[in-house]
Short mmCIF file of C-alpha atoms in Angstrom, two decimals:
data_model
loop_
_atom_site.label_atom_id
_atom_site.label_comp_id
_atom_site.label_asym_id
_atom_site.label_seq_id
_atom_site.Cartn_x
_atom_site.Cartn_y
_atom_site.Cartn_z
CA UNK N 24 0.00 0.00 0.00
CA UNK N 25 1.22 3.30 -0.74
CA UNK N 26 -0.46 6.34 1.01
CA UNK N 27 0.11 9.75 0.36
CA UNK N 28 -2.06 12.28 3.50
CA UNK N 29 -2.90 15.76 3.41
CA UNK N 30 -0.29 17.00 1.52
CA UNK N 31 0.06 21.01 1.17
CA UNK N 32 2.07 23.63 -0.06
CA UNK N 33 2.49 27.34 -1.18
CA UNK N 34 4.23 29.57 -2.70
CA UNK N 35 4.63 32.93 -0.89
CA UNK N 36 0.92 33.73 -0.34
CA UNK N 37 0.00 31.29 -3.37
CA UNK N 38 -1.50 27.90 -1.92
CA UNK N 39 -1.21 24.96 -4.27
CA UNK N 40 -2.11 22.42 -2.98
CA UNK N 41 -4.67 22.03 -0.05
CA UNK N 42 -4.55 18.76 2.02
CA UNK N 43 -4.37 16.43 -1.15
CA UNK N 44 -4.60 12.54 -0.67
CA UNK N 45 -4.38 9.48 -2.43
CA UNK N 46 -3.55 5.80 -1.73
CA UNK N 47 -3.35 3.39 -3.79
CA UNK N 48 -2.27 -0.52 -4.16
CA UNK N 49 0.94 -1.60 -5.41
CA UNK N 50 0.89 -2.75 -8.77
CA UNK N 51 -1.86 0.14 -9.98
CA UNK N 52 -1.70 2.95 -12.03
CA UNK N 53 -3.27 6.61 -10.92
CA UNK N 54 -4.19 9.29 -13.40
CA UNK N 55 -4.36 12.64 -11.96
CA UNK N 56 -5.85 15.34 -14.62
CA UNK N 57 -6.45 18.77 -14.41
CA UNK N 58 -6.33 22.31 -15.98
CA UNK N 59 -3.18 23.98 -15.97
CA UNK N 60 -2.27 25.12 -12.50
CA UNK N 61 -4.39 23.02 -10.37
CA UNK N 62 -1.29 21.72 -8.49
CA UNK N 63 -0.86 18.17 -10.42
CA UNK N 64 3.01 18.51 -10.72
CA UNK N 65 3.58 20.15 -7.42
CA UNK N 66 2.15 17.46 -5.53
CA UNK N 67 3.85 15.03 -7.91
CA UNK N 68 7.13 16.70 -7.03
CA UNK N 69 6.46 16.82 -3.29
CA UNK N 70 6.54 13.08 -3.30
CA UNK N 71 9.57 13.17 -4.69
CA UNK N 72 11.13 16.18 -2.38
CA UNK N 73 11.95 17.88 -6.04
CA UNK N 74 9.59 20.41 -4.14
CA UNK N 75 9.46 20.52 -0.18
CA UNK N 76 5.51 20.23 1.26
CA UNK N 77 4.08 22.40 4.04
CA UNK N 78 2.75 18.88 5.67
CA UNK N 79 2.09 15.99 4.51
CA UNK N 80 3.01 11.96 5.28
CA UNK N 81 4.07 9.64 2.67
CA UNK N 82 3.72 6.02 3.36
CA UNK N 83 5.39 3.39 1.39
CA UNK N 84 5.11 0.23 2.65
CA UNK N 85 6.15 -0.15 6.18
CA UNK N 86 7.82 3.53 6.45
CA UNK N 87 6.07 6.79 6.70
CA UNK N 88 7.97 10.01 5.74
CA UNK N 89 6.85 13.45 7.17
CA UNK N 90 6.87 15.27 3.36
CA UNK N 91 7.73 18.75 4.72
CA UNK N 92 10.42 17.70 7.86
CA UNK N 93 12.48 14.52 6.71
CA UNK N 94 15.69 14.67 6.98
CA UNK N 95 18.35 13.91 4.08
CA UNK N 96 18.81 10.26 4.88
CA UNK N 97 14.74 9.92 4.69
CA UNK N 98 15.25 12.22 1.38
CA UNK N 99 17.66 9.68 -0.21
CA UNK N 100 15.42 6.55 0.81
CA UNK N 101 12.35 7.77 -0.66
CA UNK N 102 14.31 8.69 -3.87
CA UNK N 103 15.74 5.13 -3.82
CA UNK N 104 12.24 3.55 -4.10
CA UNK N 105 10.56 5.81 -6.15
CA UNK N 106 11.58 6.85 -10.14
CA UNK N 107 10.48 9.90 -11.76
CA UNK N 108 10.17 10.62 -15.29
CA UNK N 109 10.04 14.20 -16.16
CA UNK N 110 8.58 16.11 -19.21
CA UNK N 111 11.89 17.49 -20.76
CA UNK N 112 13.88 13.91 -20.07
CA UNK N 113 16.31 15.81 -18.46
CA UNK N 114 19.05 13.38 -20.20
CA UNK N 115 22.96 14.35 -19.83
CA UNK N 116 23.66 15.77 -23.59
CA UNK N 117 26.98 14.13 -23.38
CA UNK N 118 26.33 10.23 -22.39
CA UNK N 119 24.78 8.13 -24.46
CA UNK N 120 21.62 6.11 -24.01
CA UNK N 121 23.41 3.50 -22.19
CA UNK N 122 25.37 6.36 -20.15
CA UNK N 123 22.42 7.85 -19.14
CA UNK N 124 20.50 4.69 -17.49
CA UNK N 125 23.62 3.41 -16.42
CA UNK N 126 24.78 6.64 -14.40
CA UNK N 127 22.73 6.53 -11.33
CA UNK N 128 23.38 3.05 -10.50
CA UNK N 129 26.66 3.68 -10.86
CA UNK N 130 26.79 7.19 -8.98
CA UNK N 131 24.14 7.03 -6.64
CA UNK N 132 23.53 3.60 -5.93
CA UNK N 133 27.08 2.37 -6.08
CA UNK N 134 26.67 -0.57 -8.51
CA UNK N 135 29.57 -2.15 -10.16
CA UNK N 136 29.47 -0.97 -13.49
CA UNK N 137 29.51 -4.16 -15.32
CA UNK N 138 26.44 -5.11 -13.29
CA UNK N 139 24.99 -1.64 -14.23
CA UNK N 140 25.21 -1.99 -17.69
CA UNK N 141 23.36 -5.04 -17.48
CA UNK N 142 20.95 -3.79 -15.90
CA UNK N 143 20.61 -0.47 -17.89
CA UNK N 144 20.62 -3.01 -21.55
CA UNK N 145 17.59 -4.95 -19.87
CA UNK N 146 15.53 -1.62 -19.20
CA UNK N 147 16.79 0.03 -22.59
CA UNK N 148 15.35 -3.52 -24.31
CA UNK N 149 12.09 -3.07 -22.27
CA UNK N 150 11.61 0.02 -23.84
CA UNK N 151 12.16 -0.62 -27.64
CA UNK N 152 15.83 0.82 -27.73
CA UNK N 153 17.77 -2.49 -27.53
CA UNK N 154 19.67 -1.17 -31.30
CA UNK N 155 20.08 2.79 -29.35
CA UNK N 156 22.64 1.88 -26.55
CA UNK N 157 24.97 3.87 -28.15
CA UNK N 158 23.29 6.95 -29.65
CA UNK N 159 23.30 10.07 -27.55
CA UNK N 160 19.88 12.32 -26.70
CA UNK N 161 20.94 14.33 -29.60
CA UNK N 162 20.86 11.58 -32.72
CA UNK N 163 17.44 10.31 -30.77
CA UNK N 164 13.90 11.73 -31.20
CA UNK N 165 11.95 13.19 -28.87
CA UNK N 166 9.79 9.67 -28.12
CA UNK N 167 13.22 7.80 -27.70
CA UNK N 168 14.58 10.50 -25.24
CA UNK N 169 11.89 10.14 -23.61
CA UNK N 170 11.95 6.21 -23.48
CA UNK N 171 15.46 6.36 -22.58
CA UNK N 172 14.23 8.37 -19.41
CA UNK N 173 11.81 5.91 -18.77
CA UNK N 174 14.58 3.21 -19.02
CA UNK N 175 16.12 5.49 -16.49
CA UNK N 176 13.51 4.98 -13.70
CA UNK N 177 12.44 1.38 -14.09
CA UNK N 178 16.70 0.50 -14.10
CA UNK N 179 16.97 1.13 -10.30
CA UNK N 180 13.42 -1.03 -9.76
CA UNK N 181 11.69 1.54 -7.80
CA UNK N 182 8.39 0.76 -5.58
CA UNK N 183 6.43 3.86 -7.70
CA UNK N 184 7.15 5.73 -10.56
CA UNK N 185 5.99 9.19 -10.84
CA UNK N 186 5.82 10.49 -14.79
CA UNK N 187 4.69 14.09 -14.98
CA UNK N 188 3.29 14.73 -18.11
CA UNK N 189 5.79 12.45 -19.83
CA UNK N 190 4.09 13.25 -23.53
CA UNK N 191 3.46 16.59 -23.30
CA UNK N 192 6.98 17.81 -25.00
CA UNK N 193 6.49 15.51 -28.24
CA UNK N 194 5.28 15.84 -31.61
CA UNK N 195 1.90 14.22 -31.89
CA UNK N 196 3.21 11.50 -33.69
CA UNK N 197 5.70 10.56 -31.28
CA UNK N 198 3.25 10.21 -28.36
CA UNK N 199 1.73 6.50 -29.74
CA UNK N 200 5.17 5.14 -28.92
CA UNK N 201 5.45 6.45 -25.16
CA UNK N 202 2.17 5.47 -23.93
CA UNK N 203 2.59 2.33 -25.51
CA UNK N 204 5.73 2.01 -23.29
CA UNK N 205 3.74 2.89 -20.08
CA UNK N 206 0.97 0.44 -21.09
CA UNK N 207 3.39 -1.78 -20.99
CA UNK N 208 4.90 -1.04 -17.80
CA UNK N 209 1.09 -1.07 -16.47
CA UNK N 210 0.73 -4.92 -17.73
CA UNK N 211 3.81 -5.83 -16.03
CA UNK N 212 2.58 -4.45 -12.79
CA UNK N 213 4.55 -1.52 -12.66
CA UNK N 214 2.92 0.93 -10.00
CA UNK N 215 2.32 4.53 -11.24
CA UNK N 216 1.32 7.45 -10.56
CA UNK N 217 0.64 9.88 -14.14
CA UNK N 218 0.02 13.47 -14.19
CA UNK N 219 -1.41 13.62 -17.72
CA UNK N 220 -3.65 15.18 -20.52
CA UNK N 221 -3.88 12.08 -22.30
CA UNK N 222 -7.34 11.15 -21.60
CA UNK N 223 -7.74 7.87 -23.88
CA UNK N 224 -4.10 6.85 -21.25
CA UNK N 225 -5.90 7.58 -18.21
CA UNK N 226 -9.91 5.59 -19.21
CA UNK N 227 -7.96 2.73 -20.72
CA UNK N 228 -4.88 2.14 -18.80
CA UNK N 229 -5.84 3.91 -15.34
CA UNK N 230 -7.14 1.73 -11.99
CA UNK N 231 -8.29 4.73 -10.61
CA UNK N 232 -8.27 8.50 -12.10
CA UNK N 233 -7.99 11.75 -9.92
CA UNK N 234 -9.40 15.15 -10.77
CA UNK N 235 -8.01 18.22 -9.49
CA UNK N 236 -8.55 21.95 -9.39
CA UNK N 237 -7.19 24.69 -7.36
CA UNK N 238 -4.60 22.53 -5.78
CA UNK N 239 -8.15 20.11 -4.51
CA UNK N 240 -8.81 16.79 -5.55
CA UNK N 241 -12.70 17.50 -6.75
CA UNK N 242 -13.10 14.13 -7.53
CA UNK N 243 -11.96 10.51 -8.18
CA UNK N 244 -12.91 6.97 -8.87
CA UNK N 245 -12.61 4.59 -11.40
CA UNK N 246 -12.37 5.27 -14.97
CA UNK N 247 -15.86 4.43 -15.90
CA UNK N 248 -17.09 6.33 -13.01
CA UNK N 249 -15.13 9.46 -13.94
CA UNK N 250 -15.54 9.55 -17.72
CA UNK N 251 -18.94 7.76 -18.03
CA UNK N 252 -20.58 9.18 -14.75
CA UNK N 253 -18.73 11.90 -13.28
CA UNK N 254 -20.63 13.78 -10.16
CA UNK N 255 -19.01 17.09 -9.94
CA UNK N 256 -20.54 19.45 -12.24
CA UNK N 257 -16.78 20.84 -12.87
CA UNK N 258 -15.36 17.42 -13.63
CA UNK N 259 -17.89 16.94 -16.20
CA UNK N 260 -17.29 20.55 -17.51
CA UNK N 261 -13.30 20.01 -17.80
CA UNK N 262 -14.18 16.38 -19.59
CA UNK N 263 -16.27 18.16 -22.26
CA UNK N 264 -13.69 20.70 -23.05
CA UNK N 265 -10.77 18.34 -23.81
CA UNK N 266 -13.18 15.88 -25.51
CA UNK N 267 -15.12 18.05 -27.72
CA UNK N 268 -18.19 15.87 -26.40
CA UNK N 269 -21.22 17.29 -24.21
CA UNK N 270 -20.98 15.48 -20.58
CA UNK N 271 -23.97 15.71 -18.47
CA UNK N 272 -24.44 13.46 -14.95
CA UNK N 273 -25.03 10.01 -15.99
CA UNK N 274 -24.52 10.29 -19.60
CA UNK N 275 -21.61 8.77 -21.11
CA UNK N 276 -18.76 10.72 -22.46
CA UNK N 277 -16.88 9.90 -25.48
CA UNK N 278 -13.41 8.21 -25.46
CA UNK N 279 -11.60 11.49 -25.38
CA UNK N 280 -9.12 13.12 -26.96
CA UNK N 281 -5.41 14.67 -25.66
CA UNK N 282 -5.93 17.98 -24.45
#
C-alpha cells in the first residue's frame, strides 16, 4: 500500500495544494488530470522532495515520511524507491543512451558498473531501444529521449514511478510510442502514478483517475465512473472541453481526446 495524506504547499501567499490525498495498491496505475495550474506537478514533485511540502506523510510500505520535515537520509530513501520521469527527459547531452540509465546506479547507488550496464541493456530492451545503446539524446527523437528516461527509472526497480506529463513535450506522432511504453509497464505491474492530458491513457490504462482543481482533488474513482458518470458538475465541464463531447451526470462521455 502506498499512502500519500494531506499533503500542502504554497508559494509565498499562493497555496497549491490544499490537504491532497491518495492511496493506492501496489501494482496500480493513478491518473491525476487537471487544468493547468491546479497543483498536479507540485504534488507530484512533493513526493519526490523535487519540491518541499508544508505537511504531509508519505507512506510506502512499512515507512512513513513526514513530506515537509524529513531529513536527508529519509530524502535519499524515498528517492531510492521511487523513479520519476520528467517532461523534458532531463538526459545528460553528453552520455549516451546507455550512459544515461547506467549513471545513477553507478553514482548514486554504487553498482559495479559491469552489473549496471546489465541492468541499464535490460531496461533500454524493455523500452524498444535495444539497437540505441549507443546513440546520444541528440541523434534520438523526442519519443526515444523520452523512453530512454523511462529506461532510467524502471533500471533502479523503484516501488512507484511518478511520470509528470511524460508526452506533453512531443510531436503528436511521437506520443503512440510512449504510452505504448507505459501500457506496458502497467501490464507488467509496474505501480504509477501519471500526471497527464492524455485522456484515452488515463480511461484505458488507469485503476483509478484523480481530478483536481485549485490545488483540490474535486473528484476521483474509477475510470468508468469518472468519464462515463462523473458527479461534480466541474469534472464533467473540464471532460467536455478536452473531448469536444457534451458530458452531463449520468450520460456517457466519449473516449476522449489529448488535451
Amino acid at each position: 500500500m502506498i499512502e500519500i495524506q494531506h499533503v500542502s504547499k504554497s508559494f509565498g501567499g499562493n497555496q497549491v495544494l490544499k490537504d491532497v490525498s491518495l492511496s493506492l495498491e501496489h501494482g496500480q496505475v493513478v491518473a491525476i488530470l487537471g487544468p493547468s495550474g491546479s497543483g498536479k506537478t507540485t504534488f507530484l514533485r512533493s513526493l519526490n522532495f523535487l519540491e518541499r511540502a508544508d505537511s504531509g506523510t508519505l507512506r510506502l510500505g512499512d515507512d512513513v515520511y513526514d513530506l515537509h520535515s524529513a531529513n536527508k537520509k529519509q530524502v535519499l530513501e524515498v528517492r531510492r524507491k521511487t523513479g520519476f520521469v520528467f517532461q523534458h527527459y532531463n538526459l545528460f547531452a553528453n552520455m549516451t543512451a546507455l550512459g544515461n540509465v547506467m549513471e545513477g546506479l553507478v553514482t548514486a547507488r554504487k553498482v559495479p558498473k559491469k552489473e549496471a550496464e546489465r541492468i541499464a541493456k535490460e531496461a533500454l530492451d524493455k523500452v524498444g531501444l535495444s539497437d540505441r545503446y549507443d546513440y546520444y539524446p541528440a541523434q534520438l527523437s523526442g519519443g526515444q529521449q523520452q523512453r530512454v528516461s523511462i529506461a532510467r527509472a524502471i533500471a533502479t526497480n523503484p516501488e512507484v514511478i511518478l511520470f509528470d506529463e511524460p508526452t506533453s513535450a512531443l510531436d503528436p506522432e511521437l506520443i503512440g510510442e510512449v504510452l505504448a511504453v507505459m501500457q506496458d509497464l502497467a501490464q507488467s505491474g509496474t505501480t504509477m502514478i501519471v500526471v497527464t492530458h492524455e485522456m484515452g491513457f488515463a480511461r484505458n490504462v488507469a485503476d483509478k483517475v484523480l481530478f483536481m482543481e485549485g490545488g483540490v482533488v474535486v473528484e476521483e474513482g474509477t475510470p468508468d465512473r469518472i468519464f462515463n458518470h462523473a458527479r461534480q458538475e466541474r469534472t464533467r465541464e473540464f471532460l467536455q472541453r478536452v473531448s469536444g463531447v457534451p458530458a452531463a451526470s449520468g450520460i456517457p462521455v466519449a473516449t476522449a481526446k489529448a488535451a
